[in-house]
Tab-separated table of C-alpha atoms in Angstrom:
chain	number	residue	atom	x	y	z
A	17	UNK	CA	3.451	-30.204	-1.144
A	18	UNK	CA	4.221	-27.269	1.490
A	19	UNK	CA	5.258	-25.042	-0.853
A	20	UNK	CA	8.747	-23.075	-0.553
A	21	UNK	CA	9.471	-22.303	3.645
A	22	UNK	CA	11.397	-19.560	4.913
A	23	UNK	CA	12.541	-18.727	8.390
A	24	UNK	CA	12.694	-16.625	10.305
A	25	UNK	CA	9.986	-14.489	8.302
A	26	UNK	CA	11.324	-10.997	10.242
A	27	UNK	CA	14.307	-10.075	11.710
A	28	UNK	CA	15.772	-6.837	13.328
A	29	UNK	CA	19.362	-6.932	13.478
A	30	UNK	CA	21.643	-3.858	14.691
A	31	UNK	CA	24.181	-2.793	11.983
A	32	UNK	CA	27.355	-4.650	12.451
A	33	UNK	CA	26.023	-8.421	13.450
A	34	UNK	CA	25.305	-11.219	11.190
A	35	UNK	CA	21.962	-12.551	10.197
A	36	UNK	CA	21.117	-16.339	8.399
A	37	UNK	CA	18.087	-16.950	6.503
A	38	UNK	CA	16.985	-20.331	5.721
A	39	UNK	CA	14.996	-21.731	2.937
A	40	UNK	CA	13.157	-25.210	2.260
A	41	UNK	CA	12.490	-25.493	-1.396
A	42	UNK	CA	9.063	-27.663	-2.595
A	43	UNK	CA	10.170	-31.396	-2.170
A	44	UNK	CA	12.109	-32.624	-5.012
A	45	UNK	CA	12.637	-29.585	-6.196
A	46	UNK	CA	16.803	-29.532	-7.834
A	47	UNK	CA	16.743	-25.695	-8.274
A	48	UNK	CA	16.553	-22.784	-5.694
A	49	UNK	CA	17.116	-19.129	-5.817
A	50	UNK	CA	17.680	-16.755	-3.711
A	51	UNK	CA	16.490	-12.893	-4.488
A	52	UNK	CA	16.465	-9.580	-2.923
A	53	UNK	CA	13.530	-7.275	-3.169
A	54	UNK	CA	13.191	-3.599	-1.535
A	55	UNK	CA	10.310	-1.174	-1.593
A	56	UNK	CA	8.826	-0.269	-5.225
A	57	UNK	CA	11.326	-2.984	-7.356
A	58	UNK	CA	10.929	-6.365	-8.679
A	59	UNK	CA	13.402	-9.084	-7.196
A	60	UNK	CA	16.975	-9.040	-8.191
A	61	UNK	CA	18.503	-12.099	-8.326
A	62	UNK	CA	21.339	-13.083	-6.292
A	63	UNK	CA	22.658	-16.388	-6.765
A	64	UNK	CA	21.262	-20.130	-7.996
A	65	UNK	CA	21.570	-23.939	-6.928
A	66	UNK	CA	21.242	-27.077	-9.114
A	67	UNK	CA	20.844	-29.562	-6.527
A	68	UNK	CA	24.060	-28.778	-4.100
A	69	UNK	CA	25.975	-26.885	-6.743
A	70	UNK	CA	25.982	-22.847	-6.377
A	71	UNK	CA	26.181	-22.150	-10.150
A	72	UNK	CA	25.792	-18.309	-10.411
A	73	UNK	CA	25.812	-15.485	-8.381
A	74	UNK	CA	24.766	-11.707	-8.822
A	75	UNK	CA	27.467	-8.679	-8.532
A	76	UNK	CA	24.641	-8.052	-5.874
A	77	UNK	CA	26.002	-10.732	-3.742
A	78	UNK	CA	28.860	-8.985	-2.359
A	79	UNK	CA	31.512	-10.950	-0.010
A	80	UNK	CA	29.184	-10.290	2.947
A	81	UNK	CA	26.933	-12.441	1.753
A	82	UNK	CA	26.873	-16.533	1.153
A	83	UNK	CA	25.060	-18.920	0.522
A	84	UNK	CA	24.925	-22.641	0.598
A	85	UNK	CA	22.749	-25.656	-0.740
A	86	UNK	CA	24.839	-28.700	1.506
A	87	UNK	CA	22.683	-31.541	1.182
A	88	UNK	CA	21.000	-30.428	-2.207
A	89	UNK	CA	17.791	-29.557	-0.019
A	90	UNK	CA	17.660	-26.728	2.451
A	91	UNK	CA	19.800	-23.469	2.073
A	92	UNK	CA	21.032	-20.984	3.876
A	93	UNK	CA	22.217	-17.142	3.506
A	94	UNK	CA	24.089	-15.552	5.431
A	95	UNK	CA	24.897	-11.631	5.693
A	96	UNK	CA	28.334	-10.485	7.381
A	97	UNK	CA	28.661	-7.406	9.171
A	98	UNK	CA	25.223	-6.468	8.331
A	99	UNK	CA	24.663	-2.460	7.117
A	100	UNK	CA	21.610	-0.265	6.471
A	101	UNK	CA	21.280	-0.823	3.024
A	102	UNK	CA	21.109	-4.425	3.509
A	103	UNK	CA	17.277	-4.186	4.615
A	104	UNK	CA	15.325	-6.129	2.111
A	105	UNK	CA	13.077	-9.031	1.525
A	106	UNK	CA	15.003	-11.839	1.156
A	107	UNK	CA	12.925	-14.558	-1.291
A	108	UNK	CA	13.521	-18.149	-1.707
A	109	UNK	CA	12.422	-19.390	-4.775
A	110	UNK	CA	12.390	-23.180	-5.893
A	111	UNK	CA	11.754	-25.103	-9.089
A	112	UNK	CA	12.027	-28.718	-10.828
A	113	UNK	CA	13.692	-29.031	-14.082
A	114	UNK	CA	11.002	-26.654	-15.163
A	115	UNK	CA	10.244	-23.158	-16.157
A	116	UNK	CA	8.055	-22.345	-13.470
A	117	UNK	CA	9.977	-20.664	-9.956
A	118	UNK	CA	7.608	-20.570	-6.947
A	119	UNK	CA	8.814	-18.201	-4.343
A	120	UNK	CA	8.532	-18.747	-0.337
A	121	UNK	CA	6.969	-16.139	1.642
A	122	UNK	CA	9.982	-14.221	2.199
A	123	UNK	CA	12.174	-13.194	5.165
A	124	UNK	CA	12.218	-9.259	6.015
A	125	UNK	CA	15.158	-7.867	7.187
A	126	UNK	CA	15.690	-4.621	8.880
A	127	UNK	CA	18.860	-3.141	10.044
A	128	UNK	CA	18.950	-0.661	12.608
B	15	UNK	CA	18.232	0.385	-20.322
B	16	UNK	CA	16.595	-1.511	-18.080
B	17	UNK	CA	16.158	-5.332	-19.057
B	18	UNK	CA	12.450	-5.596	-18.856
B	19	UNK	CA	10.226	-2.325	-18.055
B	20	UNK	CA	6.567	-2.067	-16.891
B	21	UNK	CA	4.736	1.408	-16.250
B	22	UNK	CA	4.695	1.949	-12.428
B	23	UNK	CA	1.481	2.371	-12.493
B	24	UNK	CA	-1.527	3.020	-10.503
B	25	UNK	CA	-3.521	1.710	-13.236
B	26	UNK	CA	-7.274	1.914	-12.480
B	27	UNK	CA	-9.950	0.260	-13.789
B	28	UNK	CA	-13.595	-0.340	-12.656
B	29	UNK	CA	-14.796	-3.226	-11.341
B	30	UNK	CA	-15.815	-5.488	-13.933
B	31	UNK	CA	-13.702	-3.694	-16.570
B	32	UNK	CA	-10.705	-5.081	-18.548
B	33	UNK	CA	-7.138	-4.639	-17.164
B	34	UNK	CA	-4.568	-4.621	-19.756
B	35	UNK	CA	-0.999	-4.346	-18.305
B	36	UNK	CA	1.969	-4.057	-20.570
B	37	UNK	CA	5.755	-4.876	-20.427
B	38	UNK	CA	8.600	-4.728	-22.884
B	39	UNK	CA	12.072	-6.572	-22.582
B	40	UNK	CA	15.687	-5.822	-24.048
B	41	UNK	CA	16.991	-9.255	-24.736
B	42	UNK	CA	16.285	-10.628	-28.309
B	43	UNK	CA	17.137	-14.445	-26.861
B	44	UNK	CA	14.495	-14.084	-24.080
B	45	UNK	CA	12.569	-17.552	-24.299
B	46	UNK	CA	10.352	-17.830	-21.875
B	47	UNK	CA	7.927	-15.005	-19.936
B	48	UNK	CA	5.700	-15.134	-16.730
B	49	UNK	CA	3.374	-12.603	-15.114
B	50	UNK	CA	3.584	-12.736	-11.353
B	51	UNK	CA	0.892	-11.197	-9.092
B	52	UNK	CA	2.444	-9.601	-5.666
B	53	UNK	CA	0.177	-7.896	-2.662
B	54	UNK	CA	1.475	-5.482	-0.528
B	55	UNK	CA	3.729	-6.838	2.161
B	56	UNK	CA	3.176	-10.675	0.551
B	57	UNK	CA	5.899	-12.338	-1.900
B	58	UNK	CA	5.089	-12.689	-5.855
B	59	UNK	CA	3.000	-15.484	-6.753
B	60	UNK	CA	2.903	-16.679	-9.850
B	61	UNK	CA	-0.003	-16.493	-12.668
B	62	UNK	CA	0.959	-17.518	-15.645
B	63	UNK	CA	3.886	-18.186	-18.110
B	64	UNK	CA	4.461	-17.952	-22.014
B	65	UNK	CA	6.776	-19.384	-24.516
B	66	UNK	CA	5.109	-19.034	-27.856
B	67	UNK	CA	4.333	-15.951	-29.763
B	68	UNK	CA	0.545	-15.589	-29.152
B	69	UNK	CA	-2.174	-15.732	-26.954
B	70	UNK	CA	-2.403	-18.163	-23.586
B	71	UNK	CA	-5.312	-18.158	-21.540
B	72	UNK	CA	-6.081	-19.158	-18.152
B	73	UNK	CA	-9.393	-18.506	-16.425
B	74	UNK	CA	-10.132	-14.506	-16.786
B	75	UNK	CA	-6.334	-14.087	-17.303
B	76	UNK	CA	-4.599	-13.899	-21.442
B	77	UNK	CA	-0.683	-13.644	-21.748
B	78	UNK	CA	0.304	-12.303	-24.667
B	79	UNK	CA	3.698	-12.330	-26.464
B	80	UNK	CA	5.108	-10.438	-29.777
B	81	UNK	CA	9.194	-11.760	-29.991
B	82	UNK	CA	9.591	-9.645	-32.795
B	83	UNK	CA	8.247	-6.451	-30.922
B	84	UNK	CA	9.671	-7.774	-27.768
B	85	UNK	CA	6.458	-7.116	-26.150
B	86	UNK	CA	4.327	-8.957	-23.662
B	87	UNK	CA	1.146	-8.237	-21.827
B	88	UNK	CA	-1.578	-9.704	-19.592
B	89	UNK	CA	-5.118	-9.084	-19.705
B	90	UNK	CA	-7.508	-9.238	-16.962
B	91	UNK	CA	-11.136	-10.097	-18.048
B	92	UNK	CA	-13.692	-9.318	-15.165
B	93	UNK	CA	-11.128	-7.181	-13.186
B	94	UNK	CA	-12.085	-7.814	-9.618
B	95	UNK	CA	-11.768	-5.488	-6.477
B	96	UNK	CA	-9.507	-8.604	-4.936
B	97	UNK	CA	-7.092	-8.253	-8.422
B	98	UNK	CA	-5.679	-5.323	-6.822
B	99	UNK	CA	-2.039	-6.153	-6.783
B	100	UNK	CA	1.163	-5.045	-8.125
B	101	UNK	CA	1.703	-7.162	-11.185
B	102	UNK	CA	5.310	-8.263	-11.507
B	103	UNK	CA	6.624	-9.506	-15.510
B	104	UNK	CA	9.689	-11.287	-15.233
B	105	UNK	CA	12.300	-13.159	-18.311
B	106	UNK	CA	13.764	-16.149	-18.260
B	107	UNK	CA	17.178	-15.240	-20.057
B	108	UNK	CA	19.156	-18.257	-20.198
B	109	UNK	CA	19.200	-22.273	-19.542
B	110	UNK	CA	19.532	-21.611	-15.701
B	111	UNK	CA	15.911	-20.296	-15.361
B	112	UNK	CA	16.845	-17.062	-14.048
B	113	UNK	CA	14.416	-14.453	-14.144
B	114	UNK	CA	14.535	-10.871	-14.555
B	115	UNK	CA	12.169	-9.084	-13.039
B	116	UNK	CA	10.849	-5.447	-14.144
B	117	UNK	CA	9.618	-2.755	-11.594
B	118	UNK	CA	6.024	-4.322	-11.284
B	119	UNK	CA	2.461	-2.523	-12.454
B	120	UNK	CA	0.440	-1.310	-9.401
B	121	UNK	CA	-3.483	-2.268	-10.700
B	122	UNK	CA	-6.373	-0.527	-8.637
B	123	UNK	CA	-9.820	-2.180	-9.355
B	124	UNK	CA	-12.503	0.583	-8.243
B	125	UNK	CA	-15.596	-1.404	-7.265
């Protein structure tokens, strides 16, 4: 067990381009979440898998952003035309039919 | 209102001392409640997590939850210079296992 894996872990990105994130969730695990976290606040969640099925999203997630489970096992997310007030730490979090959600290290994001 | 709120903290407490942190939550069908321990610049990792109205302990660490004064806390027994952290409470709201995070409480522990 690796635990949750996200890449890349930083990323600098002029405003305007598009960034992906990707996550590999513990083995096994049928749930993953992605969540956004800035400077002094808790995560907000943004949107959920059951295996390959995206079953909520956040108002947060606006139509920049998507996300996608394809194979049930890694995800992606992907932010459109990118803007300042997307910088964040993106977390991937992963779980197994169970209460417990273990997050990945997080990917930073900084737009300039 | 905010879903779930926590003092911002700094909370300081001497080395060796108890740490009690505190955090209240808005929902009435809020099942399930976890206590997640973030460092600065790391992602939240998480402690411990309560269902039952109570007490739960773990090691030097006690959850405790109140439904009916939608209340729950953590207590830190033997607070520990490495415990400094921003402590992050978070509720699970509905079957999906979403959580809700509040702002997190900063803890200090003076050696």
């Amino acid at each position: 067990d690796t635990g949750v894996s996200q890449d890349p872990r930083h990323k600098i990105t002029k405003r305007g381009q598009n960034v992906t994130f990707r996550c590999d969730p513990i083995s096994e695990h049928n749930r993953l979440y992605w969540y956004r976290q800035t400077l002094g606040q808790g995560p907000e969640f943004l949107t959920y898998f059951q295996n390959e099925a995206q079953l909520e999203k956040s108002r947060l997630l606006s139509d920049r952003f998507s996300a996608e489970r394809p194979k049930g096992s890694f995800s992606t997310l992907e932010i459109q035309r990118t803007e300042q007030g997307d910088s964040a730490m993106y977390l991937c979090a992963s779980s197994m039919d169970s209460i417990a959600i273990y997050f990945g290290e997080g990917s930073w994001l900084t737009v300039v | 209102q905010k879903e779930v709120e926590q003092n911002s903290g700094p909370l300081s407490v001497p080395e060796g001392a108890i740490a009690s942190l505190n955090c209240t939550y808005s929902d009435r069908g809020s099942q399930s409640f976890f206590w997640y321990r973030q460092y600065s610049g790391k992602s939240p990792e998480l402690i411990m997590f309560i269902y039952s109205n109570g007490d739960k302990e773990d090691g030097r660490f006690t959850a405790q939850l109140n439904k009916a004064s939608q209340y729950v806390s953590l207590l830190i027994r033997d607070s520990q210079p490495s415990d400094s952290a921003t402590y992050l409470c978070a509720v699970n709201v509905d079957s999906s296992y979403k959580l809700i995070f509040g702002s997190g409480t900063r803890l200090l522990v003076r050696p």
